[in-house]
Structure formats: C-alpha cells, structure tokens
C-alpha positions as MATLAB code, in Angstrom:
seq = 'MPDPTRRHPPVKLTKGYVERIMPGTKDEFHWDTDTKGFGVRVTPTGKLTFIVQGRVEGTSSPAARVTVGPFGVFTVDQARDVAREHLRSMRMGIDPRDTKRQDEAAKVSLQTVCDQYLNRPGQLKDSTKAEMRRHVEKVFAAWCHRPIASITPAECRQRYDKLAKEGLRGKGPAPVQAAIAMVTLRTLINFAMSEYQRLDGAPIIERNPVGILKKDLRPSPPRTRHIDRRSIGKFWNLLTAARGTAINADAACGVDLVKFLLLTGARRNEGATLTWDRVHLNDDPCECWFYLPDPKNKHPVSLPLSTQAVAVLRGRTPVDGNPYVFTSRSKAGRLMDARAPLTRLSLLIGMNRLSAHDLRRSFVTLGANACGLDVAKLELLTNHVPQSITMRHYLQTSDLREYYPVVQAIGDWIENAANIAAAQATGANVVGLHAAA';
ca = [
       2.497  -21.210  -25.651;
      -0.065  -20.326  -22.285;
      -1.729  -22.900  -20.188;
      -4.992  -23.472  -21.905;
      -6.602  -24.097  -18.497;
      -8.083  -21.458  -15.933;
      -6.410  -21.438  -12.903;
      -7.679  -20.510   -9.674;
      -6.382  -19.083   -6.748;
      -5.614  -21.463   -4.082;
      -8.403  -22.766   -1.506;
      -8.875  -25.013    1.396;
     -10.781  -27.843   -0.311;
     -13.832  -29.055    1.491;
     -16.743  -30.572    0.688;
     -18.826  -27.728    0.160;
     -16.758  -25.750   -2.066;
     -16.128  -28.532   -4.092;
     -20.077  -29.112   -4.670;
     -20.175  -25.170   -5.789;
     -17.422  -25.264   -8.179;
     -19.005  -24.804  -11.706;
     -17.548  -25.994  -14.661;
     -16.039  -23.800  -17.244;
     -15.120  -23.879  -21.017;
     -12.058  -25.546  -20.712;
     -10.259  -27.937  -17.832;
     -10.224  -25.964  -14.928;
      -7.863  -26.640  -11.776;
      -8.508  -25.794   -7.897;
      -5.598  -26.548   -5.743;
      -5.648  -27.206   -2.127;
      -3.925  -24.607    0.639;
      -3.188  -27.652    3.059;
      -1.517  -29.674    1.080;
       0.650  -27.956   -1.809;
      -0.129  -30.235   -5.319;
      -3.334  -31.633   -3.910;
      -6.039  -30.224   -6.004;
      -9.440  -30.705   -8.100;
      -9.664  -30.806  -11.548;
     -13.051  -29.807  -13.615;
     -13.779  -30.907  -17.085;
     -16.258  -28.686  -19.092;
     -19.018  -31.304  -19.011;
     -18.978  -30.779  -14.548;
     -16.735  -34.018  -13.835;
     -14.586  -33.311  -10.827;
     -11.662  -35.740  -10.257;
      -9.082  -34.985   -7.247;
      -5.503  -35.050   -8.496;
      -1.777  -34.815   -6.865;
       0.955  -32.883   -8.756;
       4.673  -32.769   -7.601;
       7.884  -33.655   -8.533;
      10.074  -36.810   -8.245;
      12.727  -36.435   -5.926;
      16.179  -37.476   -7.801;
      14.936  -36.809  -11.507;
      14.798  -33.924  -13.782;
      11.486  -34.688  -15.468;
       8.734  -32.480  -15.424;
       6.164  -32.618  -12.520;
       4.347  -35.569  -12.293;
       0.079  -35.898  -12.259;
      -1.644  -38.829  -10.968;
      -5.125  -39.245  -10.746;
      -6.237  -39.931   -7.440;
     -10.184  -40.492   -8.324;
     -13.763  -38.940   -8.749;
     -15.499  -37.079   -6.216;
     -18.087  -38.799   -4.998;
     -15.925  -42.128   -4.865;
     -13.649  -40.198   -2.792;
     -14.253  -37.947   -0.335;
     -12.173  -34.749    0.153;
     -10.307  -35.827    2.879;
     -10.166  -39.494    1.468;
      -8.358  -37.927   -1.505;
      -6.260  -35.820    0.298;
      -4.805  -38.534    2.699;
      -3.926  -40.310   -0.856;
      -2.180  -37.457   -2.323;
      -0.232  -37.038    0.959;
       0.700  -40.807    0.297;
       1.471  -39.979   -3.260;
       3.682  -36.828   -2.814;
       5.326  -38.727    0.345;
       6.495  -41.470   -2.401;
       7.759  -38.432   -4.712;
      10.095  -37.454   -2.271;
      11.417  -40.754   -1.694;
      12.090  -40.633   -5.517;
       9.172  -43.238   -6.414;
       7.005  -41.949   -9.168;
       3.274  -43.165   -8.202;
       2.328  -43.293  -12.217;
       5.493  -46.041  -11.935;
       3.796  -47.501   -9.053;
       0.446  -47.514  -10.630;
       1.797  -49.249  -13.603;
       3.066  -52.116  -11.813;
       0.112  -52.468  -10.157;
      -1.581  -52.841  -13.029;
       1.047  -55.139  -15.012;
       0.601  -57.452  -11.711;
      -3.034  -58.008  -12.476;
      -3.163  -58.337  -16.138;
      -5.108  -61.767  -17.122;
      -3.687  -64.588  -18.950;
      -6.665  -64.217  -21.540;
      -5.321  -60.266  -21.866;
      -1.442  -61.624  -22.204;
      -3.274  -64.035  -25.005;
      -4.884  -61.302  -26.873;
      -1.957  -59.052  -26.763;
       0.413  -61.744  -27.795;
      -1.550  -62.922  -30.301;
      -2.543  -59.204  -32.345;
       1.053  -58.447  -32.866;
       0.507  -57.713  -36.481;
       2.595  -60.402  -39.017;
       3.712  -62.693  -36.273;
       1.997  -65.666  -36.452;
      -0.157  -67.802  -38.761;
      -3.772  -67.745  -38.324;
      -3.291  -71.576  -37.997;
      -0.710  -71.260  -34.974;
      -3.401  -68.385  -33.232;
      -5.887  -70.640  -33.124;
      -4.624  -73.516  -31.666;
      -2.931  -71.019  -29.056;
      -6.326  -69.514  -28.671;
      -7.798  -72.960  -28.018;
      -5.157  -74.070  -25.508;
      -5.861  -71.279  -23.191;
      -9.818  -71.126  -23.742;
     -10.027  -74.841  -23.202;
      -7.268  -76.137  -21.433;
      -6.480  -73.641  -19.059;
     -10.345  -71.943  -19.001;
      -9.909  -72.026  -15.042;
      -6.968  -69.207  -15.355;
      -8.421  -67.382  -18.139;
      -9.209  -63.774  -15.878;
      -6.808  -64.890  -13.493;
      -3.559  -62.547  -13.092;
      -1.097  -64.419  -14.969;
       1.535  -63.863  -12.537;
      -0.458  -65.613   -9.372;
      -0.136  -69.247  -11.612;
       2.151  -71.190   -9.575;
       4.734  -74.186  -10.641;
       2.648  -76.176   -8.431;
      -0.623  -75.785  -10.351;
       1.288  -76.247  -13.815;
       2.377  -79.816  -12.226;
      -0.975  -80.520  -11.410;
      -2.783  -79.193  -14.423;
       0.261  -81.163  -16.641;
      -0.450  -84.498  -15.168;
      -4.195  -84.292  -15.382;
      -3.837  -83.641  -18.782;
      -0.969  -86.248  -19.417;
      -3.170  -88.989  -17.377;
      -6.963  -88.190  -18.533;
      -6.775  -85.576  -21.461;
      -8.986  -82.539  -21.487;
     -12.076  -84.499  -21.788;
     -11.270  -87.483  -19.133;
     -10.767  -90.108  -22.517;
      -7.336  -91.686  -21.928;
      -3.890  -90.194  -21.747;
      -2.520  -87.456  -24.032;
       1.001  -86.655  -23.024;
       1.568  -85.001  -26.379;
      -0.924  -82.435  -26.289;
      -0.691  -81.606  -22.400;
       3.036  -80.751  -23.529;
       1.915  -78.468  -26.557;
      -0.536  -76.949  -24.218;
       1.926  -76.381  -21.205;
       4.331  -74.762  -24.061;
       1.874  -72.511  -24.993;
       1.392  -71.565  -21.505;
       5.237  -70.833  -20.754;
       5.587  -68.678  -24.103;
       2.796  -66.718  -23.045;
       4.210  -65.929  -19.436;
       8.037  -65.502  -21.079;
       6.165  -62.892  -23.115;
       4.573  -61.504  -19.945;
       7.945  -61.263  -18.193;
       9.841  -59.645  -21.197;
       6.422  -56.773  -21.170;
       5.770  -56.333  -17.766;
       8.383  -55.390  -15.211;
       8.548  -54.035  -12.006;
       9.706  -50.208  -11.239;
      13.691  -51.341  -11.103;
      13.444  -52.944  -14.157;
      13.074  -56.615  -12.765;
      10.221  -58.593  -14.392;
       7.019  -59.253  -12.410;
       7.204  -62.869  -12.838;
      10.732  -63.533  -12.230;
      10.549  -67.289  -13.086;
       8.379  -68.873  -15.453;
       6.257  -71.814  -13.386;
       6.049  -73.787  -16.137;
       9.946  -74.294  -15.694;
       8.777  -77.068  -13.040;
       7.912  -79.397  -16.214;
      11.370  -78.766  -17.913;
      12.405  -82.499  -18.091;
       8.432  -83.542  -19.258;
       8.467  -81.008  -21.901;
      12.074  -81.747  -23.608;
      11.591  -82.075  -27.363;
      10.462  -85.745  -28.057;
      12.533  -88.029  -30.442;
      12.225  -86.831  -34.279;
       9.377  -88.574  -36.062;
      10.454  -91.395  -38.420;
       7.221  -93.152  -39.541;
       6.512  -93.703  -43.242;
       5.520  -96.252  -45.639;
       7.938  -98.908  -45.879;
       9.525  -98.464  -49.998;
       8.160 -102.419  -50.380;
       4.671 -101.250  -49.634;
       4.050  -98.071  -51.904;
       2.981 -100.144  -54.341;
       0.407 -102.191  -52.766;
      -0.682  -98.717  -50.910;
      -1.146  -96.966  -54.055;
      -3.106  -99.734  -55.826;
      -5.161  -99.735  -52.472;
      -5.915  -95.759  -52.996;
      -6.828  -96.788  -56.318;
      -9.006  -98.898  -55.408;
     -10.604  -97.166  -52.760;
     -11.185  -94.267  -55.202;
     -13.193  -96.568  -57.635;
     -15.556  -97.893  -54.941;
     -16.217  -94.904  -53.260;
     -19.503  -94.180  -51.540;
     -19.798  -90.384  -51.991;
     -17.619  -87.700  -53.589;
     -16.615  -86.806  -50.207;
     -14.624  -90.467  -49.878;
     -13.906  -89.977  -53.209;
     -12.089  -86.697  -52.550;
     -10.340  -88.024  -49.675;
      -8.423  -90.343  -51.514;
      -7.256  -88.209  -54.275;
      -5.820  -85.901  -51.556;
      -3.753  -88.284  -49.966;
      -2.281  -89.445  -53.143;
      -1.832  -85.887  -53.833;
      -0.024  -85.448  -50.950;
       2.070  -88.471  -51.343;
       3.187  -87.769  -54.488;
       4.485  -83.594  -53.749;
       4.920  -84.104  -50.060;
       2.901  -81.273  -49.303;
       1.768  -80.342  -45.558;
      -1.810  -81.963  -45.053;
      -3.028  -78.275  -44.776;
      -1.124  -76.920  -47.649;
      -3.025  -79.915  -49.774;
      -6.623  -79.402  -48.257;
      -6.569  -75.810  -48.784;
      -5.560  -75.765  -52.090;
      -7.332  -73.570  -54.541;
      -7.697  -73.618  -58.625;
      -6.159  -70.376  -59.440;
      -3.325  -71.445  -57.460;
      -3.039  -74.674  -59.843;
      -1.278  -74.628  -63.261;
      -1.839  -77.585  -65.774;
      -0.029  -77.382  -68.996;
      -0.216  -79.975  -71.898;
       3.492  -80.223  -71.173;
       4.388  -82.018  -68.366;
       7.280  -79.814  -67.349;
       4.873  -76.744  -66.916;
       2.602  -78.198  -64.701;
       3.090  -76.880  -61.045;
       0.942  -75.509  -57.635;
       1.596  -72.033  -56.184;
       1.778  -71.957  -52.376;
       1.182  -68.235  -51.166;
       1.401  -68.789  -47.245;
       2.941  -71.777  -46.481;
       4.503  -72.811  -42.962;
       7.715  -71.199  -43.378;
       6.033  -68.052  -44.830;
       8.063  -68.579  -47.800;
       5.909  -68.373  -51.092;
       6.565  -70.702  -53.391;
       5.769  -72.735  -57.141;
       6.177  -76.263  -56.953;
       6.526  -79.292  -60.105;
       4.045  -81.504  -60.051;
       4.695  -84.849  -61.724;
       2.734  -86.485  -64.256;
       1.158  -89.044  -61.368;
       0.108  -85.854  -59.322;
      -1.557  -83.875  -62.694;
      -3.679  -86.816  -63.273;
      -4.774  -86.705  -59.845;
      -5.737  -83.197  -59.876;
      -7.513  -83.650  -63.958;
      -9.777  -86.333  -62.025;
     -11.031  -83.748  -59.891;
     -13.834  -81.926  -61.378;
     -14.197  -77.935  -60.231;
     -17.319  -77.034  -58.078;
     -19.624  -74.084  -59.170;
     -18.844  -71.462  -56.546;
     -16.317  -73.338  -54.726;
     -12.605  -72.416  -55.221;
     -11.304  -75.448  -53.466;
      -9.675  -78.428  -55.322;
     -10.065  -80.961  -52.523;
     -14.000  -80.280  -52.039;
     -16.573  -81.168  -49.192;
     -20.186  -81.066  -48.467;
     -19.098  -79.639  -45.002;
     -19.759  -76.014  -44.158;
     -15.948  -75.442  -44.759;
     -16.495  -76.371  -48.651;
     -13.041  -78.676  -48.447;
     -11.626  -81.559  -46.988;
     -10.145  -80.641  -42.776;
      -8.219  -83.935  -43.152;
      -7.680  -87.349  -45.094;
      -7.829  -89.520  -41.882;
     -10.757  -91.691  -42.994;
      -8.598  -93.727  -45.914;
      -5.497  -93.526  -43.904;
      -6.824  -95.344  -41.049;
      -8.393  -97.767  -43.336;
      -5.609  -98.467  -45.347;
      -2.499  -98.198  -43.131;
      -3.627 -101.561  -41.456;
      -4.105 -102.745  -44.851;
      -0.005 -102.700  -45.286;
       0.590 -103.730  -41.663;
       0.973 -100.382  -40.112;
      -1.337  -99.563  -36.942;
      -1.661  -96.251  -37.879;
      -0.721  -93.403  -40.665;
      -0.911  -89.798  -40.679;
      -0.939  -86.992  -43.369;
       2.934  -86.134  -42.152;
       3.802  -89.673  -42.501;
       3.222  -89.202  -46.242;
       5.098  -86.204  -46.336;
       8.262  -88.602  -44.785;
       7.336  -90.854  -47.370;
       7.997  -88.572  -50.271;
      11.166  -87.515  -48.881;
      12.376  -90.890  -47.877;
      11.541  -92.426  -51.412;
      13.555  -89.624  -52.983;
      16.515  -90.163  -51.342;
      17.066  -93.705  -50.334;
      14.795  -95.492  -53.558;
      15.508  -92.995  -55.933;
      18.855  -91.647  -54.463;
      17.628  -87.868  -55.382;
      19.804  -84.746  -53.642;
      18.376  -84.285  -50.173;
      18.631  -80.758  -50.331;
      16.249  -80.479  -53.323;
      13.770  -82.955  -51.493;
      14.497  -80.241  -48.520;
      13.350  -77.074  -50.940;
      10.593  -78.910  -52.542;
       9.227  -79.858  -49.123;
       9.350  -76.191  -48.377;
      11.816  -76.408  -45.226;
      14.153  -73.475  -44.639;
      17.682  -74.165  -45.969;
      20.191  -74.880  -43.386;
      23.160  -73.886  -45.231;
      24.162  -69.888  -45.388;
      24.700  -70.364  -49.087;
      21.239  -71.835  -50.193;
      19.653  -69.066  -47.579;
      20.980  -66.251  -49.056;
      22.144  -66.941  -52.478;
      19.867  -69.526  -53.913;
      16.280  -68.809  -55.338;
      14.128  -70.824  -53.196;
      10.671  -69.158  -54.402;
       9.863  -71.001  -57.951;
      11.283  -74.555  -57.673;
       9.400  -75.662  -61.458;
      12.909  -76.612  -62.543;
      12.936  -79.510  -59.843;
      10.466  -81.030  -62.159;
      12.780  -84.109  -62.875;
      12.663  -84.702  -58.793;
       8.748  -85.301  -58.444;
       8.862  -87.163  -61.483;
      11.335  -89.450  -60.497;
       9.186  -90.105  -57.103;
       5.932  -90.395  -58.914;
       7.455  -92.637  -61.907;
       9.034  -94.940  -58.529;
       5.572  -95.425  -57.127;
       4.006  -95.732  -60.359;
       6.146  -98.685  -61.583;
       6.032 -100.362  -57.649;
       2.452 -100.057  -58.204;
       2.070 -102.235  -61.332;
       5.013 -104.620  -59.584;
       2.683 -104.994  -56.953;
      -0.494 -105.449  -59.117;
       1.427 -108.231  -61.260;
       2.755 -110.011  -57.680;
      -0.760 -110.055  -56.704;
      -2.081 -112.113  -59.568;
       1.190 -114.731  -58.858;
       3.186 -113.157  -61.725;
       7.197 -113.877  -60.619;
       8.071 -109.875  -60.990;
      10.915 -107.715  -59.442;
      11.383 -104.394  -60.007;
      14.639 -102.647  -61.245;
      14.303  -99.200  -60.352;
      17.548  -97.161  -61.428;
      18.252  -94.489  -59.503;
      17.427  -90.752  -60.875;
];
C-alpha cells in the first residue's frame, strides 16, 4: 500500500523554511539534510510538530518515530538537538519511546494508580472500591497527586504512627483503621509495581515502602466476640421489649434488623440492603427464603428463613416507592447499620459492645455448640466459600433452601431460651432442656 502522506525532498530546516510550510490535504513530512532522521510534520490543519525517525540498533523492528514537540514551543535548533540525542540513543540500542514510557510511568500519581486499579471491570465490589477510594482521598490526601514512586518508607511509618495514635480526625487512637488504610496503600503500590516497569523489565518501584510496616500489619487474631448462649434469651426479650417501646419507625426498624441478622447469620449490609423482591414468603414454613444476588464472595445464593425470621419480616410494612425491607427516613431510604440498639442492649447483657458481625458469629456459635449442627452447613448458610475441594467443585451451593431445618433449629433454640429467660425473670425455677438437632 503506498504511503498516503506526501513527501518533500530533504532541505535544511530553518525557522524561515518552517514558517513558510503550507498544509496539504493529508499529513506531510519535511526532512532535514543536516541531521538525517530529523523532520517536521504538518497536518491538514496547519499544526507543525518536530519528529525524529530511525532504527534502534540491534533490533529488527520497523523504524521508531518519536515526537519531539510542536514548533513554537521548540525552535528548530532546539528540536534538532533533541533529535540528535534520540538518534544517539537508537545507535546505542535504546528505543526513545521506551524511555518516554518509563519517564511517564515514574511520574504516575497515587490517584491515577488508584483509578486504574478500581476501574478494572468485575474485580471489586462497589463497597470495596468506595472504602479504598476513601483511604486514598482522606488518609493519603497529601499524597494523591504525587508520583507513587516517590513515596518513601519513612513517610509510611510516620503516617501510620500518627493515624494509629490520633486517628484521622485527631479524636483518639485508631490502630485498626490505620492498618487497613496502609493495606490499601500497599495493594495499590503492588499494582503499580506490576503495571509500570523500566526498560529492562524491572519495576519502577523496587521495594514496596509499606514493607517497613510488616510487623504492624500482621493479621490480627481472629475475632470471636459473640453473645453467650446463656444471655441469648435475655437479649431476645430485650429486643422484643425495645421493639414495643420504639420512639419512631426507624428505631423499630433497627430492632427488626438486629433480629433478622441474628436469625439468619447474614452480613450487616446483606440485611440492610435486602429488598422485598428478594424475599419469598409462603404459608408453608419450609418454602420461605430470601435471595442474595451479590454477596461478599460473589456467589449468589438462596437462603432459608426460620419461622422466627418470617415473623420479623411479616411485621415489616412495605413503604410505597421504597424497595427496601428495613426502611429509613434518611436519604438512602434504608437503615445503614444497627448500632443504636446494639450499643444500648449490649450493656444490659454484660457486654461492653456488640457489632452486627458479632450477631453473625453468634448464629454460627449457637448452631454448632448449642444445637450441635453441622459446621459445614453453617459455613454455607453464612455464605463463606467452602474450603474442601469436594464442596467447592461438586456440591450445589447456590440454593440452600433445603437447609431449612438448620436455621429453624437455631430459631427455635433462641425462642425457647427467650421463654426460659422470661420465666426466670418472674422468679420461676425453670431450666432449659435443649435437644441437639
């Protein structure tokens, strides 16, 4: 195929000559006689750009063409000097295009790396993206537009220590949040190390500066806090009482969410974002279930509901125009968390604090220890990725409605414990005879 550009005989490029160049209907090239490979390109719009073209020594690739810069920003002599440097590099086997890419990579900012990492399709959940972006824009705001390669170990140490001792807003120690933020930074720098490299393939960042915090960022011991089985009945009765005396609809909804999480083992956000179209209630107790289309492990699943959980849901009144089960008067239209009732009621059962995730642990602990249920089934019902090869690759785990007896056993245990606690509160000499399921 013939070259679509129009070529002119080489001339000595001077300021006067370049200023007299008239554009054609296509890109045209004017080459210099003094420095072979140096030229100027003119587009049909009249834009003049200095270029250099030559073969890289020791390679069989086509001639490399590199843009020097526009006329006006560069004089002819300045552009010729740059072109000679590029040609000298080519004779040494160095492709100036690679050098340019390396220079650009060394300048890439933390914010740019963050955007590229988070914008990979199908890799991260929206909640994870939001948390990582918040870390970059809040915790590392002063570093956002700096080259990521310029972040030093000393700076990481200083930032971590300040966060751990004072928190982001200076309100007190926050070592856990400091560690999580630094893990985000470490992840982004690891990504940059794999994406941006020098000419020889070595990463532009040879060592992750967050590595200086290796001992500080060790995985924390597994959290085991849960409601003691001896307190479950009292806790349930406190919830029921709080529901009856709630000062407004949001407060009542918060109690309902706590009950739902305890009875299902669902994650806080899985309960808080539950919509009515994912809830299926039926007169047959065995046919009541809810659906999670996008859980944390990205494995959609249908989960059974105990009669106690169904009672909680039937006690909720759908709000016109609001798809959520656990609604709120807030702008989001739903509850964001259940901290209010958990904070208040945890003290009444002798616990300093209680989180939504503690309800999830309580569900599993009750099922395994109090009800004697199969831990493997509890693992599936709490939507964890199965650990055994057989369960991962051969067991159908997207529809767990047949596990209804498991959740019903836990619901019955809680209800029975509540009845016993209520009787004991009146002075009755009552003990529970819980049968293992």
